[in-house]
XYZ file of C-alpha atoms in Angstrom:
327
model
C 77.168 36.082 -54.726
C 80.567 35.710 -55.110
C 84.146 37.552 -55.909
C 85.159 39.844 -52.951
C 87.359 38.480 -49.482
C 86.094 35.495 -48.183
C 83.967 35.810 -44.724
C 85.127 34.355 -41.850
C 82.572 32.169 -39.918
C 82.495 32.225 -35.389
C 80.513 30.710 -34.183
C 79.165 31.519 -30.452
C 80.870 28.821 -28.343
C 84.327 30.044 -29.888
C 82.956 33.660 -28.962
C 81.548 32.617 -25.335
C 85.175 31.266 -24.738
C 86.525 34.441 -26.045
C 84.949 36.425 -23.829
C 86.004 35.582 -21.332
C 89.640 35.568 -22.214
C 89.790 38.552 -22.879
C 87.705 39.243 -19.203
C 90.780 37.098 -17.224
C 93.394 39.237 -18.805
C 91.904 42.479 -18.293
C 91.853 41.498 -14.523
C 95.436 41.261 -15.194
C 95.770 44.874 -15.854
C 95.072 46.060 -12.226
C 97.620 44.119 -9.679
C 99.975 46.582 -9.330
C 103.023 46.029 -10.907
C 105.477 43.968 -8.705
C 110.385 44.825 -9.581
C 110.741 40.654 -9.660
C 113.639 39.884 -7.140
C 116.754 40.193 -7.915
C 118.359 36.658 -8.180
C 120.767 35.761 -5.563
C 123.545 32.887 -6.307
C 124.121 30.613 -3.908
C 127.767 29.525 -3.239
C 127.157 26.452 -1.561
C 131.155 26.062 0.699
C 131.906 22.001 0.999
C 134.270 22.014 4.081
C 136.457 18.536 4.237
C 135.670 15.554 5.764
C 136.081 15.665 9.700
C 138.848 12.802 9.947
C 136.965 10.045 10.741
C 139.630 7.702 12.162
C 139.839 10.643 15.410
C 139.129 8.461 18.203
C 135.408 10.482 20.107
C 136.102 13.077 22.683
C 135.853 12.790 26.751
C 132.897 14.207 27.799
C 133.526 16.963 28.886
C 133.490 17.197 33.364
C 129.990 18.188 35.439
C 129.786 22.592 36.497
C 129.695 22.402 40.071
C 126.690 23.181 41.526
C 126.662 26.579 42.733
C 125.207 27.781 45.962
C 121.676 29.279 46.430
C 122.523 33.018 45.969
C 120.686 34.525 49.553
C 117.925 36.487 48.405
C 118.107 40.191 47.106
C 116.825 42.202 51.455
C 114.225 44.307 50.342
C 114.522 48.438 50.992
C 113.584 50.147 53.666
C 110.139 52.221 53.606
C 110.427 54.995 52.858
C 109.811 57.958 55.994
C 107.315 60.485 54.742
C 108.850 63.790 54.860
C 108.407 65.934 57.212
C 107.894 69.933 56.736
C 109.960 71.167 59.616
C 107.630 74.592 60.843
C 110.862 77.500 62.297
C 108.568 80.333 64.429
C 110.426 82.764 64.954
C 111.867 83.695 68.096
C 110.717 85.431 71.230
C 112.199 89.325 70.516
C 113.635 89.477 75.235
C 112.517 92.423 76.523
C 115.844 95.346 77.788
C 117.390 94.204 80.147
C 117.151 96.351 82.695
C 119.617 98.383 83.870
C 121.706 97.602 86.946
C 121.912 100.953 87.984
C 118.087 101.566 88.418
C 116.730 102.474 92.096
C 114.592 100.622 93.857
C 111.826 102.353 93.834
C 110.779 102.015 98.424
C 107.824 100.792 99.311
C 105.020 103.889 100.007
C 104.604 104.126 103.771
C 100.551 103.887 104.575
C 98.340 107.110 104.583
C 96.372 105.983 108.089
C 96.795 103.606 111.505
C 93.522 102.401 112.253
C 91.830 99.960 115.316
C 89.478 97.314 115.177
C 86.200 97.980 117.507
C 84.654 94.457 117.128
C 80.705 94.892 116.945
C 79.646 93.866 121.196
C 82.484 96.459 122.202
C 81.308 99.187 122.082
C 77.825 101.058 121.666
C 76.918 104.349 119.998
C 75.788 107.324 121.833
C 72.686 109.138 119.820
C 70.326 107.964 120.453
C 70.693 105.182 122.898
C 67.701 103.975 125.456
C 68.976 105.164 129.532
C 67.942 103.746 132.213
C 67.542 103.894 135.125
C 68.736 101.355 138.074
C 65.329 99.229 137.461
C 65.697 98.959 134.207
C 62.845 101.475 133.661
C 63.735 103.400 130.504
C 63.299 107.431 130.589
C 64.837 108.893 127.462
C 67.103 108.591 125.197
C 70.878 110.216 125.026
C 70.883 112.724 122.459
C 74.947 114.513 122.789
C 77.677 114.413 125.416
C 78.916 117.153 126.665
C 83.597 117.288 126.836
C 85.903 118.717 128.892
C 89.793 120.162 128.931
C 91.761 117.922 126.968
C 88.405 115.641 125.730
C 87.667 114.427 128.872
C 83.736 113.567 129.384
C 81.454 115.317 131.493
C 78.228 115.301 130.514
C 75.742 112.826 128.867
C 72.629 114.543 127.665
C 68.881 112.894 128.146
C 65.472 113.266 126.435
C 62.738 112.638 129.097
C 60.675 111.289 127.948
C 56.810 112.744 128.460
C 52.992 111.414 127.789
C 52.842 110.474 124.299
C 55.636 112.413 123.154
C 53.562 115.541 124.716
C 56.917 117.222 127.577
C 59.913 115.812 126.144
C 62.763 118.192 127.915
C 66.820 117.409 128.023
C 68.852 117.220 131.143
C 72.550 116.842 132.332
C 73.660 114.203 134.098
C 77.114 113.760 135.424
C 79.533 111.150 133.695
C 80.951 109.299 136.349
C 76.887 107.941 136.895
C 77.128 106.709 133.006
C 76.956 102.859 133.143
C 77.448 100.895 130.052
C 75.756 97.839 128.245
C 77.582 96.395 125.300
C 74.325 93.911 124.639
C 73.296 94.774 121.508
C 69.272 94.477 121.903
C 69.442 95.750 125.710
C 69.556 99.971 127.182
C 72.822 101.067 125.965
C 72.981 103.520 129.547
C 71.590 102.880 132.890
C 72.299 105.766 135.649
C 73.479 104.830 137.920
C 72.299 107.239 140.905
C 70.269 107.905 144.183
C 66.379 108.160 143.362
C 66.891 111.846 144.468
C 68.855 112.639 141.593
C 67.345 111.123 139.361
C 64.175 113.253 140.352
C 62.994 114.284 136.780
C 64.209 118.280 137.050
C 61.514 121.073 136.734
C 60.495 122.822 133.557
C 62.978 126.027 132.813
C 61.379 129.071 133.223
C 60.587 130.478 128.984
C 63.783 132.365 127.839
C 66.240 129.976 130.327
C 68.936 127.890 128.557
C 67.582 124.692 128.825
C 70.809 122.560 129.838
C 72.197 120.312 127.026
C 71.751 123.045 124.422
C 74.496 125.955 125.776
C 77.207 126.463 123.265
C 80.636 125.932 123.984
C 82.604 128.077 126.688
C 86.651 127.173 127.680
C 84.842 124.642 129.491
C 82.843 123.336 127.733
C 82.851 121.328 124.176
C 79.276 119.761 123.018
C 80.201 117.046 120.720
C 77.573 116.400 119.026
C 77.089 118.832 115.931
C 80.126 120.324 116.682
C 83.139 120.516 113.965
C 86.427 119.470 113.360
C 89.066 121.307 111.736
C 92.688 120.558 111.843
C 94.859 124.478 113.328
C 95.190 125.715 110.296
C 91.502 125.603 110.355
C 90.312 123.895 107.312
C 87.508 121.598 108.356
C 87.587 118.592 108.950
C 84.343 117.391 109.581
C 81.146 116.683 112.010
C 80.795 115.114 114.860
C 77.105 112.668 114.153
C 78.425 109.990 116.839
C 80.759 108.714 119.629
C 81.794 105.904 120.535
C 81.340 104.296 123.669
C 83.631 101.102 124.838
C 82.157 98.756 128.118
C 84.631 101.831 130.527
C 82.500 104.513 129.215
C 85.140 105.553 127.192
C 84.989 107.697 124.483
C 86.821 105.429 121.390
C 85.926 107.143 118.448
C 84.037 109.591 117.330
C 81.970 109.531 113.904
C 82.875 112.318 111.026
C 80.892 113.256 108.709
C 83.460 114.024 106.211
C 81.313 114.562 103.187
C 81.241 117.555 100.548
C 78.817 120.046 100.051
C 77.638 117.950 96.247
C 79.600 114.245 96.431
C 77.200 111.230 98.887
C 77.823 110.668 102.458
C 80.533 109.229 103.730
C 80.875 108.706 107.593
C 84.863 107.564 109.557
C 85.272 106.686 112.376
C 88.062 108.793 113.916
C 89.987 107.521 117.067
C 89.574 109.414 119.974
C 93.355 110.261 120.757
C 93.684 111.349 117.414
C 91.937 114.051 118.326
C 93.463 117.337 119.859
C 91.519 119.588 122.164
C 92.351 123.553 122.524
C 91.168 126.587 123.607
C 90.043 128.985 120.281
C 88.270 132.408 119.822
C 87.593 131.624 123.880
C 85.863 128.530 123.711
C 86.891 124.542 123.777
C 87.317 123.144 120.336
C 87.995 119.334 119.105
C 90.692 118.889 116.358
C 92.053 116.056 114.096
C 95.594 116.453 112.143
C 95.111 114.562 108.952
C 95.082 115.966 104.931
C 92.787 115.151 102.066
C 94.184 111.941 101.164
C 94.180 110.845 105.190
C 91.000 111.054 105.016
C 90.256 109.272 100.999
C 92.172 106.877 102.419
C 90.088 106.006 105.298
C 88.084 103.291 105.613
C 84.051 104.302 105.277
C 81.847 104.031 108.769
C 79.736 101.437 108.476
C 76.819 100.042 110.923
C 76.450 96.221 110.417
C 80.645 96.036 110.015
C 83.622 96.593 112.113
C 84.303 99.611 113.024
C 88.368 100.251 111.514
C 89.035 103.929 113.408
C 91.871 105.582 111.746
C 94.428 108.136 113.390
C 96.928 110.426 110.655
C 100.205 107.623 110.793
C 103.302 108.402 111.903
C 105.510 110.263 110.362
C 108.553 106.984 109.401
C 112.328 107.952 108.726
C 112.817 109.363 105.667
C 113.927 107.053 103.302
C 117.417 106.796 102.140
C 118.574 108.371 98.402
C 118.121 106.369 95.919
C 122.249 106.788 94.375
C 123.290 108.456 91.477
C 123.215 106.765 88.008
C 126.761 106.922 86.257
C 126.989 109.242 83.617
C 126.183 107.740 79.842
C 129.119 106.915 78.671
C 131.489 106.563 82.173
C 133.700 103.488 81.836
């Protein structure tokens, strides 16, 4: 067919080369746009030519070597910080006023006299023997006369197997005391005639040693000891006798009605023997406070015989305190 526009003819090699060019041009489209660097005109300064005819420069003198610097001192180590705890000061006690009177030392209520064991014997139930050493009975009482002087010893004479026992009075002048333990305490220094066992008293007749107190006789065992005003102090339960057959003290039962039994030893010299109501009686001026202050009597301990303390001189009066506010 003829006529119209002519049709270009492209060969295959040319088409492949065209595609490659298109691809390369497309890759440049994805690059970021970069601002072109400004054009700076460089100005070169031309220095004047140096004077070539000038002589060489003199060399500078070498600098002197500097002295070696001492080493820097090491800083001292820091001390640990100690926390100071301040304790409150104790509050001082209030001062004692100079005008306060000094309390006097209280006087003792009783005086004591120590009796060592082995220097005395007890009267009640002590064995009584004859000079030949034969035991004839046991002491059960002592009879005191005016002024408290011992008059008689009452002995319970032994019978056969306890049958026929009876009491007999012997003069105190015949009593000898043995202070050694585990021996008969009393020896009767009498003649054989005087040591004859008395006949049994007839029925209804008063037996020796059982008579009541009279103006001249006072059986001590179970006798009440009172004060001068009639108040009871205690009851005699025993008598302590020294080696010279002299009474040293009496043992008093001072227990109350509802209290535990308590005994004390009262010094013989503290007793007063007076006739009252037509009978001889023993008195002891000791208050309840003095009795409470007396040491207790014990069979296995040294005895402390008590007596009322002598009244000392009156204590001087304390100086009067100055009036409050006085200068």
